[in-house]
Amino acid sequence: MFEARRDLTGRVSDEDARRGNPWLAWARHSAHRLGEARGWPRKTRLNVDQALVIVLTGHAEGDVIRYSEVFPVLRSRGLSVERTTEVLDHIGVFLNDRPSSFELWLESKLDGLATGIARDVGDWARLLHDGGPRSRARHAATVWNYFNRIRPVLLEWSDRYDHLREVTRDDVLAHLETVQGSQRQTTIIALRSLFGWAKKNGTIFKNPTSRIRVGQREEGVIQPLEPGHIDGSVAAVTHPADRLILALAAVHAARPAAIRRLQLDDVDIGNRRLSIDGRTRPMDELTLQVARKWLEFRRRRWPDTANPHLLINKHTALGTGPIGKSSVAGPTLHRQTATLERLRIDRQLEEALVHGPDPLHLAEVFGLSEKTAIRYANSARALLEQAAENSTSHSEKELGPDCGALKNDGHADSTGLA
């Protein structure tokens, strides 16, 4: 009638666990093969073996081992949860019943909304995050940004209404009057997405955001970093991996996600070539030096690792996955003005300033979209024009008032050019 959860807290001797337990024997054999393939050190192998004895004692055909069962037991004894569950999953007895971080976040954000509104908003947010038959999944940051922007007005409407179908056009316009600039634009886009989904799925009768214009956002001129800010970031990083990450962002304008995806085969030291997201480029002297130092450190620190990624740490060295997002530009650079993102932007702007504000060139070198390449080109053009104006004004001050008179005199100017 119901499924009982197993108690794994009891201590079992290794001798008792060995008797007539084919699942433990299979798991130990699988752990041995995984350890050899992944380069697990002896300490990790003994750790996993002890954990398998605890988890698989009394295991029978058809039993399922859940993450929620093994985590508290193994964590309390200092045993590796990640490596143990990897072995359990390999032999087909593991069930990962952890709620996703997105669902936990969404549940906290839906708290306080009216029941009818929360139901529709939750379904809309999940569709954005997971995608559907006719809609692509959005980046998690996009979903967070949309939801956080409209949550205040959803809470306000929840005090008056029970469903989104009760929200009117005047309600939307009244809220838009309270926000300005980019906040107003993001709010309109998010509300249009929400109500457009609700109208399509028949949960509302009329879209209150229809014919409300989003407007064109005015992009400001991208400003270059000061040399002192760049020097501060260079001095702040000392670990070989961090120095390589800094070089990839500052010299090659690589995004953090692209840096995490880099494989060992993407770095050709002999031919001084580097491949980032399928785009091969020459490797400069600086990148070559920091890459060599990192590879030497990697070889000494984890000589037996089977992880094919260029950048690894003590956690990923035992597996085959990439390093986490927090491992790329950790707290050291977050405290600097020249963060990885700022350094990447500055590198693309520098290319536009040095080689001319040509969007096609920028798109070819960095793989930028048309809109992004045009923005960098426009910023570079504005900076070059500003520098030319400042240079002209400085020259006029040095030459004195006669320079201005000559410049304003069309006849004298044309004669001088002739």
Coordinates of C-alpha atoms in Angstrom, one line a residue:
M1 CA 0.0 0.0 0.0
F2 CA 2.9 2.3 0.5
E3 CA 6.7 2.4 0.0
A4 CA 8.8 2.3 3.2
R5 CA 12.0 4.3 3.2
R6 CA 15.1 2.4 4.3
D7 CA 17.1 3.2 7.4
L8 CA 20.8 3.5 6.6
T9 CA 21.9 4.8 9.9
G10 CA 22.9 1.4 11.4
R11 CA 26.5 0.4 11.4
V12 CA 27.4 -2.8 9.5
S13 CA 30.7 -4.6 9.6
D14 CA 32.5 -5.1 6.3
E15 CA 32.5 -8.9 6.8
D16 CA 28.7 -9.0 7.2
A17 CA 28.3 -6.9 4.1
R18 CA 30.4 -9.3 2.0
R19 CA 28.2 -12.4 2.6
G20 CA 25.9 -13.1 -0.2
N21 CA 25.5 -9.6 -1.6
P22 CA 25.9 -9.6 -5.3
W23 CA 24.9 -5.9 -5.6
L24 CA 27.8 -4.8 -3.3
A25 CA 30.2 -6.9 -5.3
W26 CA 29.0 -5.4 -8.6
A27 CA 29.1 -1.9 -7.1
R28 CA 32.7 -2.4 -5.9
H29 CA 33.8 -3.7 -9.2
S30 CA 32.1 -0.7 -11.0
A31 CA 33.8 1.7 -8.5
H32 CA 37.1 0.1 -9.2
R33 CA 36.7 0.5 -13.0
L34 CA 35.4 4.1 -12.6
G35 CA 38.3 4.9 -10.3
E36 CA 40.8 3.7 -12.8
A37 CA 39.2 5.5 -15.7
R38 CA 38.8 8.8 -13.8
G39 CA 42.1 8.7 -11.9
W40 CA 40.7 8.5 -8.4
P41 CA 43.4 8.6 -5.7
R42 CA 43.5 5.7 -3.2
K43 CA 41.9 7.8 -0.5
T44 CA 38.8 8.4 -2.7
R45 CA 38.5 4.8 -3.6
L46 CA 38.6 3.7 0.1
N47 CA 36.0 6.5 0.8
V48 CA 33.6 5.2 -1.9
D49 CA 34.1 1.6 -0.9
Q50 CA 33.1 2.4 2.7
A51 CA 30.1 4.3 1.5
L52 CA 29.0 1.4 -0.7
V53 CA 29.1 -1.0 2.2
I54 CA 26.8 1.3 4.2
V55 CA 24.4 1.9 1.4
L56 CA 24.1 -1.5 -0.3
T57 CA 23.9 -3.7 2.8
G58 CA 20.6 -5.6 2.6
H59 CA 20.0 -4.3 -1.0
A60 CA 17.6 -6.6 -3.0
E61 CA 16.4 -6.8 -6.6
G62 CA 14.1 -3.9 -7.4
D63 CA 15.2 -1.6 -4.5
V64 CA 15.9 2.0 -5.4
I65 CA 18.4 4.2 -3.5
R66 CA 17.3 7.8 -3.3
Y67 CA 19.6 10.8 -2.9
S68 CA 17.5 12.0 0.1
E69 CA 18.3 8.7 1.8
V70 CA 22.1 8.6 1.3
F71 CA 23.0 12.2 1.6
P72 CA 22.5 12.7 5.4
V73 CA 24.1 9.4 6.2
L74 CA 27.2 9.8 4.1
R75 CA 27.6 13.5 4.8
S76 CA 27.5 12.9 8.6
R77 CA 30.4 10.4 8.2
G78 CA 32.5 12.5 5.9
L79 CA 32.0 10.2 2.9
S80 CA 31.8 11.3 -0.7
V81 CA 28.2 11.7 -1.8
E82 CA 29.0 12.7 -5.4
R83 CA 31.3 9.8 -6.1
T84 CA 29.1 7.2 -4.4
T85 CA 26.0 8.3 -6.2
E86 CA 28.0 8.2 -9.4
V87 CA 28.7 4.5 -8.8
L88 CA 25.1 3.8 -7.8
D89 CA 23.8 5.4 -11.0
H90 CA 26.3 3.4 -13.0
I91 CA 24.7 0.1 -11.8
G92 CA 21.2 1.4 -12.2
V93 CA 19.9 1.6 -8.6
F94 CA 20.0 5.4 -8.0
L95 CA 17.1 7.9 -8.1
N96 CA 18.0 11.5 -7.8
D97 CA 14.9 12.9 -5.9
R98 CA 16.5 16.3 -5.2
P99 CA 14.2 19.3 -6.2
S100 CA 15.8 21.5 -8.8
S101 CA 17.2 24.8 -7.6
F102 CA 14.9 26.5 -10.1
E103 CA 11.8 25.0 -8.6
L104 CA 12.9 26.0 -5.1
W105 CA 13.5 29.5 -6.3
L106 CA 10.2 29.6 -8.1
E107 CA 8.3 28.3 -5.1
S108 CA 9.7 31.1 -3.0
K109 CA 8.8 33.8 -5.5
L110 CA 5.2 32.5 -5.9
D111 CA 4.7 32.8 -2.2
G112 CA 2.3 35.6 -1.5
L113 CA 0.5 35.6 -4.9
A114 CA -3.2 34.9 -5.2
T115 CA -3.8 31.2 -6.0
G116 CA -5.1 31.8 -9.5
I117 CA -2.3 34.2 -10.4
A118 CA 0.4 32.0 -8.9
R119 CA -0.8 29.0 -10.9
D120 CA -0.6 30.8 -14.3
V121 CA 2.6 32.7 -13.5
G122 CA 4.3 29.4 -12.4
D123 CA 3.3 27.6 -15.6
W124 CA 4.6 30.6 -17.6
A125 CA 7.9 30.7 -15.8
R126 CA 8.4 26.9 -16.2
L127 CA 7.7 27.2 -19.9
L128 CA 10.3 29.9 -20.2
H129 CA 12.9 27.9 -18.3
D130 CA 12.2 24.4 -19.8
G131 CA 10.9 25.3 -23.2
G132 CA 8.1 23.6 -25.0
P133 CA 7.0 22.1 -28.3
R134 CA 6.9 25.5 -30.0
S135 CA 9.1 27.6 -27.7
R136 CA 12.8 27.4 -26.9
A137 CA 14.1 27.4 -23.4
R138 CA 15.4 30.7 -22.1
H139 CA 18.5 31.2 -20.1
A140 CA 17.8 31.0 -16.3
A141 CA 19.0 34.5 -15.8
T142 CA 16.4 35.7 -18.3
V143 CA 13.6 34.0 -16.3
W144 CA 14.9 35.4 -13.0
N145 CA 15.1 38.9 -14.5
Y146 CA 11.6 38.8 -15.9
F147 CA 10.1 37.4 -12.7
N148 CA 11.9 39.7 -10.3
R149 CA 10.9 42.7 -12.4
I150 CA 7.1 42.0 -12.4
R151 CA 6.8 40.3 -9.0
P152 CA 6.0 43.6 -7.2
V153 CA 3.1 44.4 -9.5
L154 CA 1.9 40.8 -9.2
L155 CA 1.8 41.1 -5.4
E156 CA -0.1 44.3 -5.8
W157 CA -2.7 42.8 -8.2
S158 CA -3.0 39.8 -5.8
D159 CA -4.4 42.1 -3.2
R160 CA -7.3 43.0 -5.5
Y161 CA -7.7 40.1 -7.9
D162 CA -7.8 36.3 -7.9
H163 CA -6.9 35.7 -11.5
L164 CA -4.9 37.4 -14.3
R165 CA -8.1 37.7 -16.4
E166 CA -9.2 40.4 -14.0
V167 CA -6.2 42.7 -14.8
T168 CA -7.1 45.5 -17.2
R169 CA -5.1 47.7 -19.5
D170 CA -5.4 50.6 -17.1
D171 CA -3.8 48.5 -14.4
V172 CA -0.8 47.8 -16.6
L173 CA -0.5 51.4 -17.7
A174 CA -0.8 52.6 -14.1
H175 CA 2.1 50.4 -13.1
L176 CA 4.3 51.4 -16.0
E177 CA 4.0 55.0 -14.9
T178 CA 6.0 54.1 -11.8
V179 CA 9.0 52.7 -13.6
Q180 CA 11.4 54.4 -16.1
G181 CA 14.2 53.6 -18.5
S182 CA 15.4 50.1 -18.8
Q183 CA 13.2 48.9 -15.9
R184 CA 10.1 50.1 -17.8
Q185 CA 11.2 48.3 -20.9
T186 CA 12.0 45.0 -19.1
T187 CA 8.6 45.3 -17.3
I188 CA 6.7 45.7 -20.5
I189 CA 8.5 42.8 -22.2
A190 CA 7.9 40.5 -19.2
L191 CA 4.2 41.4 -18.9
R192 CA 3.7 41.0 -22.7
S193 CA 5.3 37.5 -22.5
L194 CA 3.1 36.5 -19.5
F195 CA -0.2 37.7 -20.8
G196 CA 0.6 36.5 -24.4
W197 CA 1.2 33.0 -23.0
A198 CA -2.1 33.3 -20.9
K199 CA -4.1 34.4 -23.9
K200 CA -2.6 31.6 -26.1
N201 CA -3.5 29.0 -23.5
G202 CA -7.0 30.4 -22.9
T203 CA -6.6 31.4 -19.2
I204 CA -7.5 35.0 -20.1
F205 CA -10.0 36.4 -22.6
K206 CA -8.2 39.6 -23.6
N207 CA -4.5 40.6 -23.5
P208 CA -4.2 43.9 -21.5
T209 CA -0.7 44.6 -22.8
S210 CA -1.7 44.6 -26.5
R211 CA -0.7 47.8 -28.4
I212 CA 1.5 49.0 -25.6
R213 CA 4.8 49.8 -27.2
V214 CA 8.0 48.7 -25.8
G215 CA 10.1 51.5 -27.3
Q216 CA 13.7 51.4 -28.4
R217 CA 16.4 51.4 -25.7
E218 CA 19.0 54.0 -26.2
E219 CA 22.4 52.3 -25.9
G220 CA 25.1 54.4 -24.3
V221 CA 28.7 54.6 -25.5
I222 CA 30.8 51.8 -24.1
Q223 CA 33.8 53.3 -22.3
P224 CA 37.2 51.7 -22.2
L225 CA 38.8 50.6 -18.9
E226 CA 41.5 52.6 -17.2
P227 CA 45.0 51.0 -17.3
G228 CA 45.1 51.1 -13.5
H229 CA 42.0 49.0 -13.3
I230 CA 43.4 46.4 -15.6
D231 CA 46.7 46.3 -13.7
G232 CA 44.7 45.8 -10.4
S233 CA 43.0 42.7 -11.8
V234 CA 46.3 41.3 -13.1
A235 CA 47.9 41.8 -9.8
A236 CA 45.0 40.3 -7.9
V237 CA 45.1 36.8 -9.6
T238 CA 48.0 34.5 -8.6
H239 CA 46.7 30.9 -9.2
P240 CA 47.8 29.5 -12.6
A241 CA 44.2 28.7 -13.5
D242 CA 42.9 32.2 -12.6
R243 CA 45.7 33.7 -14.7
L244 CA 44.8 31.6 -17.7
I245 CA 41.1 32.5 -17.3
L246 CA 42.1 36.2 -17.1
A247 CA 44.1 36.0 -20.3
L248 CA 41.4 34.2 -22.2
A249 CA 38.9 37.0 -21.3
A250 CA 41.2 40.0 -21.7
V251 CA 43.1 38.9 -24.8
H252 CA 40.6 36.6 -26.6
A253 CA 37.3 38.0 -25.3
A254 CA 36.1 34.6 -24.2
R255 CA 32.9 34.3 -22.2
P256 CA 32.9 32.4 -18.9
A257 CA 30.8 29.6 -20.4
A258 CA 33.1 29.2 -23.3
I259 CA 36.1 29.1 -21.0
R260 CA 34.4 26.3 -18.9
R261 CA 33.8 24.3 -22.1
L262 CA 37.4 24.4 -23.3
Q263 CA 39.0 21.0 -23.9
L264 CA 42.6 20.0 -23.8
D265 CA 42.5 19.4 -27.6
D266 CA 41.5 23.1 -28.1
V267 CA 45.0 24.2 -27.0
D268 CA 47.7 23.5 -29.5
I269 CA 50.9 24.6 -27.8
G270 CA 53.2 23.4 -30.7
N271 CA 51.4 25.4 -33.4
R272 CA 50.4 28.2 -31.1
R273 CA 46.7 27.9 -31.9
L274 CA 43.7 28.2 -29.7
S275 CA 40.1 27.1 -30.5
I276 CA 37.3 28.8 -28.6
D277 CA 33.7 27.6 -29.4
G278 CA 34.9 26.3 -32.8
R279 CA 36.8 29.5 -33.8
T280 CA 40.5 28.9 -34.2
R281 CA 42.9 31.8 -33.6
P282 CA 46.6 32.4 -33.1
M283 CA 47.9 32.2 -29.5
D284 CA 49.8 35.3 -28.4
E285 CA 52.9 35.1 -26.2
L286 CA 51.1 36.0 -23.0
T287 CA 48.4 33.3 -23.4
L288 CA 51.1 30.8 -24.4
Q289 CA 53.1 31.4 -21.2
V290 CA 50.1 31.2 -18.8
A291 CA 48.7 28.1 -20.6
R292 CA 52.1 26.4 -20.2
K293 CA 52.2 27.2 -16.6
W294 CA 48.7 26.0 -16.0
L295 CA 49.2 22.7 -17.9
E296 CA 52.4 22.0 -15.9
F297 CA 50.5 22.7 -12.6
R298 CA 47.6 20.5 -13.8
R299 CA 50.0 17.6 -14.6
R300 CA 51.7 17.8 -11.3
R301 CA 48.5 18.2 -9.2
W302 CA 46.3 15.6 -11.0
P303 CA 48.6 13.3 -13.0
D304 CA 46.0 10.5 -13.3
T305 CA 42.9 12.6 -14.1
A306 CA 40.8 11.6 -17.1
N307 CA 38.9 14.9 -17.3
P308 CA 39.2 16.2 -20.9
H309 CA 38.5 19.8 -20.0
L310 CA 41.3 22.3 -20.0
L311 CA 40.4 23.8 -16.6
I312 CA 39.7 21.4 -13.7
N313 CA 39.8 21.6 -9.9
K314 CA 39.9 19.2 -7.0
H315 CA 36.2 18.3 -7.5
T316 CA 36.1 17.9 -11.3
A317 CA 39.5 16.2 -11.5
L318 CA 37.7 13.0 -10.2
G319 CA 35.1 13.2 -13.0
T320 CA 34.7 14.4 -16.6
G321 CA 32.6 17.5 -16.2
P322 CA 33.5 21.2 -16.4
I323 CA 34.3 23.4 -13.5
G324 CA 31.4 25.3 -12.0
K325 CA 30.4 28.9 -12.8
S326 CA 31.7 30.1 -9.4
S327 CA 35.1 28.7 -10.2
V328 CA 35.5 31.1 -13.2
A329 CA 36.6 34.5 -11.9
G330 CA 36.0 33.9 -8.2
P331 CA 35.6 36.4 -5.5
T332 CA 39.1 37.9 -6.2
L333 CA 38.0 39.5 -9.5
H334 CA 34.5 40.3 -8.2
R335 CA 36.0 42.9 -6.0
Q336 CA 37.9 44.5 -8.9
T337 CA 36.6 47.1 -11.3
A338 CA 38.0 45.2 -14.2
T339 CA 35.9 42.0 -13.8
L340 CA 36.0 39.2 -16.4
E341 CA 33.0 40.6 -18.2
R342 CA 34.4 44.2 -18.2
L343 CA 37.7 42.8 -19.6
R344 CA 35.9 40.9 -22.3
I345 CA 34.0 44.0 -23.3
D346 CA 37.1 46.1 -23.2
R347 CA 38.9 43.7 -25.5
Q348 CA 36.2 43.9 -28.2
L349 CA 36.1 47.7 -27.9
E350 CA 39.9 47.8 -28.3
E351 CA 39.6 45.8 -31.5
A352 CA 37.1 48.2 -32.9
L353 CA 39.3 51.2 -32.0
V354 CA 42.5 49.7 -33.4
H355 CA 41.2 48.2 -36.6
G356 CA 38.4 50.6 -37.3
P357 CA 34.7 50.5 -36.3
D358 CA 33.8 47.8 -38.8
P359 CA 30.9 45.5 -37.6
L360 CA 31.8 42.8 -40.1
H361 CA 35.3 42.6 -38.8
L362 CA 34.2 42.4 -35.2
A363 CA 31.6 39.7 -36.0
E364 CA 34.3 37.6 -37.8
V365 CA 36.9 37.9 -35.1
F366 CA 34.7 37.4 -32.0
G367 CA 31.6 35.7 -33.5
L368 CA 29.3 38.5 -32.4
S369 CA 25.8 38.9 -33.5
E370 CA 24.9 41.7 -36.0
K371 CA 23.3 43.9 -33.3
T372 CA 26.2 43.5 -30.8
A373 CA 28.9 44.1 -33.5
I374 CA 27.1 47.3 -34.6
R375 CA 26.9 48.6 -31.0
Y376 CA 30.7 48.1 -30.5
A377 CA 31.3 49.8 -33.8
N378 CA 29.1 52.8 -32.9
S379 CA 30.8 53.1 -29.5
A380 CA 34.3 53.0 -31.2
R381 CA 33.2 55.6 -33.8
A382 CA 31.9 57.9 -31.1
L383 CA 35.1 57.6 -29.0
L384 CA 37.3 58.2 -32.1
E385 CA 35.3 61.3 -33.0
Q386 CA 35.5 62.6 -29.5
A387 CA 39.3 62.0 -29.5
A388 CA 39.6 63.9 -32.8
E389 CA 37.6 66.8 -31.5
N390 CA 39.6 67.0 -28.3
S391 CA 42.8 66.9 -30.4
T392 CA 41.6 69.7 -32.7
S393 CA 40.6 71.9 -29.7
H394 CA 44.0 71.3 -28.1
S395 CA 45.8 72.3 -31.3
E396 CA 43.7 75.5 -31.6
K397 CA 44.6 76.5 -28.1
E398 CA 48.3 76.1 -28.8
L399 CA 48.1 78.0 -32.1
G400 CA 46.1 80.9 -30.6
P401 CA 43.2 82.9 -32.0
D402 CA 44.5 83.1 -35.5
C403 CA 43.8 79.3 -35.9
G404 CA 40.1 79.8 -35.3
A405 CA 40.0 82.7 -37.7
L406 CA 41.7 80.7 -40.4
K407 CA 39.4 77.8 -39.8
N408 CA 36.2 79.9 -40.1
D409 CA 37.5 81.7 -43.2
G410 CA 36.4 79.4 -46.1
H411 CA 38.6 81.2 -48.7
A412 CA 41.7 81.1 -46.6
D413 CA 41.1 77.4 -45.8
S414 CA 40.6 76.4 -49.4
T415 CA 43.7 78.3 -50.4
G416 CA 45.8 76.6 -47.7
L417 CA 44.6 73.2 -48.9
A418 CA 45.5 74.1 -52.5

